[in-house]
Amino acid sequence: MTGVHRRRGRLSKEGRRLLGGLALLAVFAPVTAVTLNAAIAHVQSCGTEVELHVAAAPEMAAALQDFVAAGGGAPSRGSDVCADITVEAVSGNALGETGADVWVPETALWRNLPDAGIADQWNVLQESTASAPVGLALPAGESADGVLPDEADVALQDPRGHAASLMWIMMFGVDEHTVEGGDGTPVMSAPEVAAAGNPDLQAPTGAAQVGQFEYPMLARADLSEDEREAAQNLLRSYKGESWGEVLAAHGLGAATTQSAPTSTEHIASALQRWDGRPDA
C-alpha cells in the first residue's frame, strides 16, 4: 500500500533568519526577554523605515540608549514602520539645533517656559514615562523626619536652567528662605545627586521629597505620519517588563500620575517673583 507523503511547507526567508538568530542566541547567550526582543526587532518586516531622533534629559537618555539597543521601539503588532532611533542627552530646555523629533525632558514645565516659544511646537504623547524624586538633598546620614520643606532655608539654582529649582518655586513660591546659591540645603533631584557623586549629600526621601520629575514624552508638532507612528511604537514598547527593568537599573521609577503645573501664566508669575527677590 502506497503511503501518503505530504510536502512540508517551507519557512519564509524572514522565518529562517529568525530561527537562525535564535539558534545563535541559544549557543552564545541565554535567551532572555530582552535578547529575544532584539532578535525579533532585527528581522521585523518593515514596510517603511524612518530615522527618529530623541532628545532626553541626561539620566533618561542613558536609560533610552540601553533600551533601544536591546530592541526597544521595534514595530508593535499591526505596525510596519521601523525606525533607526538615535538618542541624545539634552539638559533642561536646551534643545537648540538638535533637530529632535521626540523630546523627553525632566518635566513638562520646560514646554511652557515663558519666552521659550516652543509650546506650539511640541505635542504631548504621554504625560509621564518615568519618575524621579525631587526635593532637599540633606547631608548624608541626616534623618528627613520632621523636615518642613516650606520653612527650610534652601539653595536654588537659576530656575530658567535648573528643573528642580523651577519645580520648587512653582510649589513654594519665593520668600526669605529662597536664595540662589548660599548656605541653604540644595534642592536637587535624585539622579542629580547621583551624578554629582558627592558622598556628603543624600537623595531626597521621606519628608525631604516634595515632588517628582515625570519625564513626559513630547513629539514635534510637524512630524510626518510615519515618524509619529515610530514614536508611538517606542511608547508602546514601554508596556513590557524590560522598560521597568531598564529604568530601575538607571535609578529611575515608573511613570507617575502626579503631573507638574504647566500653565505659562503660573510659570511666568513664579519667575517674576524670583527676579524680584531681595538677593537678586
PDB file of C-alpha atoms in Angstrom:
ATOM      1  CA  MET A   1       0.000   0.000   0.000  1.00  0.00           C
ATOM      2  CA  THR A   2       1.406   3.255  -1.038  1.00  0.00           C
ATOM      3  CA  GLY A   3       1.883   5.687   1.830  1.00  0.00           C
ATOM      4  CA  VAL A   4       0.685   9.250   1.749  1.00  0.00           C
ATOM      5  CA  HIS A   5       3.520  11.731   1.596  1.00  0.00           C
ATOM      6  CA  ARG A   6       2.964  15.325   2.421  1.00  0.00           C
ATOM      7  CA  ARG A   7       5.312  18.024   1.355  1.00  0.00           C
ATOM      8  CA  ARG A   8       6.395  20.123   4.245  1.00  0.00           C
ATOM      9  CA  GLY A   9       5.807  23.852   3.899  1.00  0.00           C
ATOM     10  CA  ARG A  10       8.932  25.945   3.563  1.00  0.00           C
ATOM     11  CA  LEU A  11       9.703  28.658   6.061  1.00  0.00           C
ATOM     12  CA  SER A  12       9.691  32.171   4.768  1.00  0.00           C
ATOM     13  CA  LYS A  13      13.022  33.954   4.388  1.00  0.00           C
ATOM     14  CA  GLU A  14      12.309  36.042   7.475  1.00  0.00           C
ATOM     15  CA  GLY A  15      11.319  32.927   9.423  1.00  0.00           C
ATOM     16  CA  ARG A  16      14.614  31.236   8.563  1.00  0.00           C
ATOM     17  CA  ARG A  17      16.523  34.356   9.630  1.00  0.00           C
ATOM     18  CA  LEU A  18      14.664  34.470  12.914  1.00  0.00           C
ATOM     19  CA  LEU A  19      15.281  30.795  13.682  1.00  0.00           C
ATOM     20  CA  GLY A  20      18.929  31.226  12.787  1.00  0.00           C
ATOM     21  CA  GLY A  21      19.216  34.221  15.064  1.00  0.00           C
ATOM     22  CA  LEU A  22      17.558  32.403  17.953  1.00  0.00           C
ATOM     23  CA  ALA A  23      19.812  29.389  17.420  1.00  0.00           C
ATOM     24  CA  LEU A  24      22.867  31.615  17.755  1.00  0.00           C
ATOM     25  CA  LEU A  25      21.421  33.169  20.883  1.00  0.00           C
ATOM     26  CA  ALA A  26      20.875  29.708  22.337  1.00  0.00           C
ATOM     27  CA  VAL A  27      24.522  28.838  21.718  1.00  0.00           C
ATOM     28  CA  PHE A  28      26.206  32.044  22.808  1.00  0.00           C
ATOM     29  CA  ALA A  29      23.893  33.536  25.439  1.00  0.00           C
ATOM     30  CA  PRO A  30      20.768  32.797  27.486  1.00  0.00           C
ATOM     31  CA  VAL A  31      17.646  33.844  25.595  1.00  0.00           C
ATOM     32  CA  THR A  32      16.229  36.479  27.920  1.00  0.00           C
ATOM     33  CA  ALA A  33      13.176  38.617  27.167  1.00  0.00           C
ATOM     34  CA  VAL A  34      15.479  41.444  26.164  1.00  0.00           C
ATOM     35  CA  THR A  35      17.662  39.456  23.761  1.00  0.00           C
ATOM     36  CA  LEU A  36      14.586  37.830  22.230  1.00  0.00           C
ATOM     37  CA  ASN A  37      13.058  41.233  21.682  1.00  0.00           C
ATOM     38  CA  ALA A  38      16.245  42.403  20.000  1.00  0.00           C
ATOM     39  CA  ALA A  39      16.255  39.347  17.725  1.00  0.00           C
ATOM     40  CA  ILE A  40      12.654  39.877  16.689  1.00  0.00           C
ATOM     41  CA  ALA A  41      13.305  43.566  16.066  1.00  0.00           C
ATOM     42  CA  HIS A  42      16.249  42.639  13.846  1.00  0.00           C
ATOM     43  CA  VAL A  43      14.173  40.531  11.449  1.00  0.00           C
ATOM     44  CA  GLN A  44      10.922  42.520  11.671  1.00  0.00           C
ATOM     45  CA  SER A  45       9.363  43.110   8.264  1.00  0.00           C
ATOM     46  CA  CYS A  46       9.396  46.836   7.588  1.00  0.00           C
ATOM     47  CA  GLY A  47       7.019  48.488   5.168  1.00  0.00           C
ATOM     48  CA  THR A  48       8.546  51.868   5.941  1.00  0.00           C
ATOM     49  CA  GLU A  49      11.850  52.830   7.534  1.00  0.00           C
ATOM     50  CA  VAL A  50      12.427  56.212   9.166  1.00  0.00           C
ATOM     51  CA  GLU A  51      15.010  57.892  11.352  1.00  0.00           C
ATOM     52  CA  LEU A  52      13.853  59.046  14.790  1.00  0.00           C
ATOM     53  CA  HIS A  53      15.998  61.450  16.808  1.00  0.00           C
ATOM     54  CA  VAL A  54      15.198  61.506  20.528  1.00  0.00           C
ATOM     55  CA  ALA A  55      16.473  64.260  22.845  1.00  0.00           C
ATOM     56  CA  ALA A  56      16.165  63.435  26.539  1.00  0.00           C
ATOM     57  CA  ALA A  57      17.289  64.538  29.976  1.00  0.00           C
ATOM     58  CA  PRO A  58      20.741  63.005  30.610  1.00  0.00           C
ATOM     59  CA  GLU A  59      19.545  60.319  33.045  1.00  0.00           C
ATOM     60  CA  MET A  60      16.676  59.376  30.728  1.00  0.00           C
ATOM     61  CA  ALA A  61      18.939  59.414  27.673  1.00  0.00           C
ATOM     62  CA  ALA A  62      21.195  56.810  29.280  1.00  0.00           C
ATOM     63  CA  ALA A  63      18.197  54.573  30.002  1.00  0.00           C
ATOM     64  CA  LEU A  64      16.773  55.002  26.498  1.00  0.00           C
ATOM     65  CA  GLN A  65      20.082  54.180  24.853  1.00  0.00           C
ATOM     66  CA  ASP A  66      20.192  50.838  26.672  1.00  0.00           C
ATOM     67  CA  PHE A  67      16.523  50.164  25.968  1.00  0.00           C
ATOM     68  CA  VAL A  68      16.787  50.877  22.236  1.00  0.00           C
ATOM     69  CA  ALA A  69      19.992  48.822  21.966  1.00  0.00           C
ATOM     70  CA  ALA A  70      18.048  45.856  23.395  1.00  0.00           C
ATOM     71  CA  GLY A  71      15.272  46.183  20.805  1.00  0.00           C
ATOM     72  CA  GLY A  72      13.012  48.799  22.367  1.00  0.00           C
ATOM     73  CA  GLY A  73      10.970  50.744  19.837  1.00  0.00           C
ATOM     74  CA  ALA A  74      10.526  47.816  17.442  1.00  0.00           C
ATOM     75  CA  PRO A  75       7.236  47.885  15.492  1.00  0.00           C
ATOM     76  CA  SER A  76       4.268  46.767  17.556  1.00  0.00           C
ATOM     77  CA  ARG A  77       1.629  44.379  16.257  1.00  0.00           C
ATOM     78  CA  GLY A  78      -0.174  45.916  13.299  1.00  0.00           C
ATOM     79  CA  SER A  79       2.592  48.413  12.540  1.00  0.00           C
ATOM     80  CA  ASP A  80       5.135  48.094   9.741  1.00  0.00           C
ATOM     81  CA  VAL A  81       7.084  51.291  10.472  1.00  0.00           C
ATOM     82  CA  CYS A  82      10.651  50.597  11.591  1.00  0.00           C
ATOM     83  CA  ALA A  83      12.874  53.321  12.993  1.00  0.00           C
ATOM     84  CA  ASP A  84      16.585  53.898  13.297  1.00  0.00           C
ATOM     85  CA  ILE A  85      16.470  55.544  16.742  1.00  0.00           C
ATOM     86  CA  THR A  86      19.263  57.784  17.984  1.00  0.00           C
ATOM     87  CA  VAL A  87      19.230  59.256  21.496  1.00  0.00           C
ATOM     88  CA  GLU A  88      20.940  62.484  22.559  1.00  0.00           C
ATOM     89  CA  ALA A  89      21.316  63.845  26.100  1.00  0.00           C
ATOM     90  CA  VAL A  90      19.961  67.395  26.449  1.00  0.00           C
ATOM     91  CA  SER A  91      19.957  69.352  29.705  1.00  0.00           C
ATOM     92  CA  GLY A  92      16.937  71.430  30.694  1.00  0.00           C
ATOM     93  CA  ASN A  93      15.184  73.020  27.737  1.00  0.00           C
ATOM     94  CA  ALA A  94      18.373  73.453  25.703  1.00  0.00           C
ATOM     95  CA  LEU A  95      17.080  71.783  22.554  1.00  0.00           C
ATOM     96  CA  GLY A  96      18.885  74.307  20.411  1.00  0.00           C
ATOM     97  CA  GLU A  97      19.596  72.971  16.959  1.00  0.00           C
ATOM     98  CA  THR A  98      19.339  69.284  17.846  1.00  0.00           C
ATOM     99  CA  GLY A  99      16.586  68.737  15.289  1.00  0.00           C
ATOM    100  CA  ALA A 100      14.940  66.269  17.675  1.00  0.00           C
ATOM    101  CA  ASP A 101      11.727  64.504  16.675  1.00  0.00           C
ATOM    102  CA  VAL A 102      10.918  63.373  20.221  1.00  0.00           C
ATOM    103  CA  TRP A 103      11.758  65.188  23.452  1.00  0.00           C
ATOM    104  CA  VAL A 104      11.736  63.629  26.935  1.00  0.00           C
ATOM    105  CA  PRO A 105      12.624  66.409  29.424  1.00  0.00           C
ATOM    106  CA  GLU A 106      12.576  66.065  33.201  1.00  0.00           C
ATOM    107  CA  THR A 107       9.300  67.946  33.474  1.00  0.00           C
ATOM    108  CA  ALA A 108       6.572  69.392  31.277  1.00  0.00           C
ATOM    109  CA  LEU A 109       7.321  72.779  32.859  1.00  0.00           C
ATOM    110  CA  TRP A 110      10.021  73.256  30.225  1.00  0.00           C
ATOM    111  CA  ARG A 111       7.468  73.072  27.416  1.00  0.00           C
ATOM    112  CA  ASN A 112       5.558  76.112  28.695  1.00  0.00           C
ATOM    113  CA  LEU A 113       8.506  78.162  29.895  1.00  0.00           C
ATOM    114  CA  PRO A 114       7.703  81.830  29.139  1.00  0.00           C
ATOM    115  CA  ASP A 115       9.549  83.404  26.202  1.00  0.00           C
ATOM    116  CA  ALA A 116      10.730  79.985  25.031  1.00  0.00           C
ATOM    117  CA  GLY A 117       8.054  79.925  22.331  1.00  0.00           C
ATOM    118  CA  ILE A 118       8.049  76.143  21.996  1.00  0.00           C
ATOM    119  CA  ALA A 119       4.673  75.073  23.426  1.00  0.00           C
ATOM    120  CA  ASP A 120       3.049  75.067  19.985  1.00  0.00           C
ATOM    121  CA  GLN A 121       5.978  73.146  18.534  1.00  0.00           C
ATOM    122  CA  TRP A 122       5.597  70.091  20.787  1.00  0.00           C
ATOM    123  CA  ASN A 123       2.611  67.807  21.308  1.00  0.00           C
ATOM    124  CA  VAL A 124       2.278  65.632  24.413  1.00  0.00           C
ATOM    125  CA  LEU A 125       2.299  61.916  23.538  1.00  0.00           C
ATOM    126  CA  GLN A 126       2.332  60.790  27.173  1.00  0.00           C
ATOM    127  CA  GLU A 127       2.371  62.906  30.321  1.00  0.00           C
ATOM    128  CA  SER A 128       4.780  60.610  32.162  1.00  0.00           C
ATOM    129  CA  THR A 129       7.126  57.813  31.114  1.00  0.00           C
ATOM    130  CA  ALA A 130       9.226  57.547  34.302  1.00  0.00           C
ATOM    131  CA  SER A 131       9.757  59.337  37.618  1.00  0.00           C
ATOM    132  CA  ALA A 132      12.462  60.569  39.973  1.00  0.00           C
ATOM    133  CA  PRO A 133      12.268  62.201  43.438  1.00  0.00           C
ATOM    134  CA  VAL A 134      12.841  65.953  43.764  1.00  0.00           C
ATOM    135  CA  GLY A 135      13.418  67.873  46.985  1.00  0.00           C
ATOM    136  CA  LEU A 136      16.011  68.675  49.630  1.00  0.00           C
ATOM    137  CA  ALA A 137      19.388  66.979  49.297  1.00  0.00           C
ATOM    138  CA  LEU A 138      20.092  66.667  53.009  1.00  0.00           C
ATOM    139  CA  PRO A 139      23.547  65.927  54.423  1.00  0.00           C
ATOM    140  CA  ALA A 140      24.369  62.226  54.262  1.00  0.00           C
ATOM    141  CA  GLY A 141      23.071  60.342  57.277  1.00  0.00           C
ATOM    142  CA  GLU A 142      20.700  63.097  58.413  1.00  0.00           C
ATOM    143  CA  SER A 143      17.129  61.960  59.016  1.00  0.00           C
ATOM    144  CA  ALA A 144      14.331  63.508  56.968  1.00  0.00           C
ATOM    145  CA  ASP A 145      11.918  63.078  59.879  1.00  0.00           C
ATOM    146  CA  GLY A 146      10.484  66.394  60.968  1.00  0.00           C
ATOM    147  CA  VAL A 147      11.761  68.292  57.928  1.00  0.00           C
ATOM    148  CA  LEU A 148       9.401  71.106  56.900  1.00  0.00           C
ATOM    149  CA  PRO A 149      10.276  71.995  53.300  1.00  0.00           C
ATOM    150  CA  ASP A 150       8.168  75.166  53.232  1.00  0.00           C
ATOM    151  CA  GLU A 151      10.121  76.539  56.206  1.00  0.00           C
ATOM    152  CA  ALA A 152      13.592  75.358  55.237  1.00  0.00           C
ATOM    153  CA  ASP A 153      16.362  77.666  54.046  1.00  0.00           C
ATOM    154  CA  VAL A 154      17.109  76.371  50.564  1.00  0.00           C
ATOM    155  CA  ALA A 155      19.805  76.984  47.987  1.00  0.00           C
ATOM    156  CA  LEU A 156      18.424  77.121  44.472  1.00  0.00           C
ATOM    157  CA  GLN A 157      19.973  77.455  41.050  1.00  0.00           C
ATOM    158  CA  ASP A 158      18.652  79.621  38.231  1.00  0.00           C
ATOM    159  CA  PRO A 159      15.180  78.110  37.642  1.00  0.00           C
ATOM    160  CA  ARG A 160      15.351  79.023  33.962  1.00  0.00           C
ATOM    161  CA  GLY A 161      18.000  76.343  33.565  1.00  0.00           C
ATOM    162  CA  HIS A 162      17.527  74.031  36.554  1.00  0.00           C
ATOM    163  CA  ALA A 163      14.422  71.850  36.597  1.00  0.00           C
ATOM    164  CA  ALA A 164      14.421  71.060  40.338  1.00  0.00           C
ATOM    165  CA  SER A 165      14.660  74.750  41.248  1.00  0.00           C
ATOM    166  CA  LEU A 166      11.880  75.639  38.811  1.00  0.00           C
ATOM    167  CA  MET A 167       9.654  72.980  40.331  1.00  0.00           C
ATOM    168  CA  TRP A 168      10.450  74.262  43.836  1.00  0.00           C
ATOM    169  CA  ILE A 169       9.392  77.867  43.200  1.00  0.00           C
ATOM    170  CA  MET A 170       6.266  76.620  41.440  1.00  0.00           C
ATOM    171  CA  MET A 171       5.329  74.732  44.598  1.00  0.00           C
ATOM    172  CA  PHE A 172       6.524  77.026  47.384  1.00  0.00           C
ATOM    173  CA  GLY A 173       6.920  80.421  45.773  1.00  0.00           C
ATOM    174  CA  VAL A 174       9.774  82.788  46.575  1.00  0.00           C
ATOM    175  CA  ASP A 175      10.442  84.264  50.042  1.00  0.00           C
ATOM    176  CA  GLU A 176      13.233  84.984  52.522  1.00  0.00           C
ATOM    177  CA  HIS A 177      14.037  81.258  52.689  1.00  0.00           C
ATOM    178  CA  THR A 178      14.674  81.101  48.941  1.00  0.00           C
ATOM    179  CA  VAL A 179      18.189  82.081  47.857  1.00  0.00           C
ATOM    180  CA  GLU A 180      20.261  81.414  44.773  1.00  0.00           C
ATOM    181  CA  GLY A 181      23.319  79.528  45.980  1.00  0.00           C
ATOM    182  CA  GLY A 182      24.183  80.340  49.584  1.00  0.00           C
ATOM    183  CA  ASP A 183      24.381  78.069  52.612  1.00  0.00           C
ATOM    184  CA  GLY A 184      20.874  76.608  52.473  1.00  0.00           C
ATOM    185  CA  THR A 185      20.022  72.992  51.731  1.00  0.00           C
ATOM    186  CA  PRO A 186      20.366  72.380  47.994  1.00  0.00           C
ATOM    187  CA  VAL A 187      17.261  71.483  46.016  1.00  0.00           C
ATOM    188  CA  MET A 188      18.042  68.600  43.672  1.00  0.00           C
ATOM    189  CA  SER A 189      16.632  65.508  42.008  1.00  0.00           C
ATOM    190  CA  ALA A 190      17.776  62.008  42.937  1.00  0.00           C
ATOM    191  CA  PRO A 191      19.531  61.485  39.555  1.00  0.00           C
ATOM    192  CA  GLU A 192      21.272  64.831  40.007  1.00  0.00           C
ATOM    193  CA  VAL A 193      22.595  63.796  43.422  1.00  0.00           C
ATOM    194  CA  ALA A 194      23.820  60.502  41.964  1.00  0.00           C
ATOM    195  CA  ALA A 195      25.526  62.245  39.033  1.00  0.00           C
ATOM    196  CA  ALA A 196      27.243  64.723  41.376  1.00  0.00           C
ATOM    197  CA  GLY A 197      28.977  61.855  43.154  1.00  0.00           C
ATOM    198  CA  ASN A 198      29.081  63.867  46.387  1.00  0.00           C
ATOM    199  CA  PRO A 199      29.129  61.439  49.345  1.00  0.00           C
ATOM    200  CA  ASP A 200      28.119  64.281  51.662  1.00  0.00           C
ATOM    201  CA  LEU A 201      24.646  64.517  50.120  1.00  0.00           C
ATOM    202  CA  GLN A 202      21.714  62.118  50.047  1.00  0.00           C
ATOM    203  CA  ALA A 203      18.884  61.928  47.521  1.00  0.00           C
ATOM    204  CA  PRO A 204      15.520  63.416  48.567  1.00  0.00           C
ATOM    205  CA  THR A 205      13.409  60.950  50.504  1.00  0.00           C
ATOM    206  CA  GLY A 206      10.652  60.968  53.087  1.00  0.00           C
ATOM    207  CA  ALA A 207       9.627  64.451  54.177  1.00  0.00           C
ATOM    208  CA  ALA A 208      12.552  65.927  52.219  1.00  0.00           C
ATOM    209  CA  GLN A 209      10.940  64.850  48.940  1.00  0.00           C
ATOM    210  CA  VAL A 210       8.466  67.438  47.646  1.00  0.00           C
ATOM    211  CA  GLY A 211       7.654  66.147  44.181  1.00  0.00           C
ATOM    212  CA  GLN A 212       8.743  64.058  41.234  1.00  0.00           C
ATOM    213  CA  PHE A 213      10.016  64.585  37.743  1.00  0.00           C
ATOM    214  CA  GLU A 214       7.527  62.981  35.379  1.00  0.00           C
ATOM    215  CA  TYR A 215       9.602  62.731  32.156  1.00  0.00           C
ATOM    216  CA  PRO A 216       6.834  63.420  29.614  1.00  0.00           C
ATOM    217  CA  MET A 217       7.228  62.229  26.040  1.00  0.00           C
ATOM    218  CA  LEU A 218       6.728  65.073  23.585  1.00  0.00           C
ATOM    219  CA  ALA A 219       6.626  64.847  19.801  1.00  0.00           C
ATOM    220  CA  ARG A 220       7.427  67.620  17.362  1.00  0.00           C
ATOM    221  CA  ALA A 221       4.155  69.005  16.014  1.00  0.00           C
ATOM    222  CA  ASP A 222       5.220  68.747  12.374  1.00  0.00           C
ATOM    223  CA  LEU A 223       6.208  65.066  12.400  1.00  0.00           C
ATOM    224  CA  SER A 224       5.184  63.048   9.376  1.00  0.00           C
ATOM    225  CA  GLU A 225       2.647  60.252   9.806  1.00  0.00           C
ATOM    226  CA  ASP A 226       5.384  57.593   9.663  1.00  0.00           C
ATOM    227  CA  GLU A 227       7.626  59.432  12.132  1.00  0.00           C
ATOM    228  CA  ARG A 228       4.715  59.774  14.547  1.00  0.00           C
ATOM    229  CA  GLU A 229       3.986  56.057  14.200  1.00  0.00           C
ATOM    230  CA  ALA A 230       7.647  55.313  15.004  1.00  0.00           C
ATOM    231  CA  ALA A 231       7.369  57.481  18.123  1.00  0.00           C
ATOM    232  CA  GLN A 232       4.197  55.629  19.096  1.00  0.00           C
ATOM    233  CA  ASN A 233       5.994  52.307  18.625  1.00  0.00           C
ATOM    234  CA  LEU A 234       8.660  53.456  21.069  1.00  0.00           C
ATOM    235  CA  LEU A 235       5.977  54.468  23.543  1.00  0.00           C
ATOM    236  CA  ARG A 236       4.087  51.178  23.121  1.00  0.00           C
ATOM    237  CA  SER A 237       7.233  49.201  23.829  1.00  0.00           C
ATOM    238  CA  TYR A 238       7.319  50.694  27.342  1.00  0.00           C
ATOM    239  CA  LYS A 239       4.496  48.314  28.284  1.00  0.00           C
ATOM    240  CA  GLY A 240       6.864  45.355  28.505  1.00  0.00           C
ATOM    241  CA  GLU A 241       8.703  44.348  31.671  1.00  0.00           C
ATOM    242  CA  SER A 242      12.068  45.266  30.178  1.00  0.00           C
ATOM    243  CA  TRP A 243      11.281  49.014  30.335  1.00  0.00           C
ATOM    244  CA  GLY A 244      10.785  48.865  34.097  1.00  0.00           C
ATOM    245  CA  GLU A 245      13.988  46.860  34.468  1.00  0.00           C
ATOM    246  CA  VAL A 246      15.980  49.423  32.473  1.00  0.00           C
ATOM    247  CA  LEU A 247      14.522  52.297  34.499  1.00  0.00           C
ATOM    248  CA  ALA A 248      15.426  50.583  37.777  1.00  0.00           C
ATOM    249  CA  ALA A 249      18.967  49.938  36.541  1.00  0.00           C
ATOM    250  CA  HIS A 250      19.352  53.680  35.980  1.00  0.00           C
ATOM    251  CA  GLY A 251      17.844  54.716  39.318  1.00  0.00           C
ATOM    252  CA  LEU A 252      14.514  55.829  37.836  1.00  0.00           C
ATOM    253  CA  GLY A 253      11.000  54.899  38.884  1.00  0.00           C
ATOM    254  CA  ALA A 254       7.850  54.018  36.970  1.00  0.00           C
ATOM    255  CA  ALA A 255       5.627  56.607  35.332  1.00  0.00           C
ATOM    256  CA  THR A 256       3.685  58.765  37.755  1.00  0.00           C
ATOM    257  CA  THR A 257       0.184  60.218  37.677  1.00  0.00           C
ATOM    258  CA  GLN A 258       1.425  63.281  39.542  1.00  0.00           C
ATOM    259  CA  SER A 259       1.971  65.989  36.962  1.00  0.00           C
ATOM    260  CA  ALA A 260       3.608  69.365  37.446  1.00  0.00           C
ATOM    261  CA  PRO A 261       1.547  72.509  36.780  1.00  0.00           C
ATOM    262  CA  THR A 262       2.341  73.677  33.279  1.00  0.00           C
ATOM    263  CA  SER A 263       0.429  76.926  32.803  1.00  0.00           C
ATOM    264  CA  THR A 264       2.639  79.509  31.119  1.00  0.00           C
ATOM    265  CA  GLU A 265       0.973  82.225  33.220  1.00  0.00           C
ATOM    266  CA  HIS A 266       1.767  80.437  36.504  1.00  0.00           C
ATOM    267  CA  ILE A 267       5.375  79.865  35.471  1.00  0.00           C
ATOM    268  CA  ALA A 268       5.749  83.500  34.392  1.00  0.00           C
ATOM    269  CA  SER A 269       4.375  84.694  37.732  1.00  0.00           C
ATOM    270  CA  ALA A 270       6.776  82.480  39.707  1.00  0.00           C
ATOM    271  CA  LEU A 271       9.768  83.642  37.663  1.00  0.00           C
ATOM    272  CA  GLN A 272       8.757  87.276  38.142  1.00  0.00           C
ATOM    273  CA  ARG A 273       8.817  86.773  41.907  1.00  0.00           C
ATOM    274  CA  TRP A 274      12.173  85.047  41.575  1.00  0.00           C
ATOM    275  CA  ASP A 275      13.615  88.003  39.668  1.00  0.00           C
ATOM    276  CA  GLY A 276      12.337  90.400  42.334  1.00  0.00           C
ATOM    277  CA  ARG A 277      13.721  88.578  45.386  1.00  0.00           C
ATOM    278  CA  PRO A 278      15.941  90.630  47.772  1.00  0.00           C
ATOM    279  CA  ASP A 279      19.200  88.854  46.901  1.00  0.00           C
ATOM    280  CA  ALA A 280      18.704  89.193  43.146  1.00  0.00           C
TER     281      ALA A 280
END
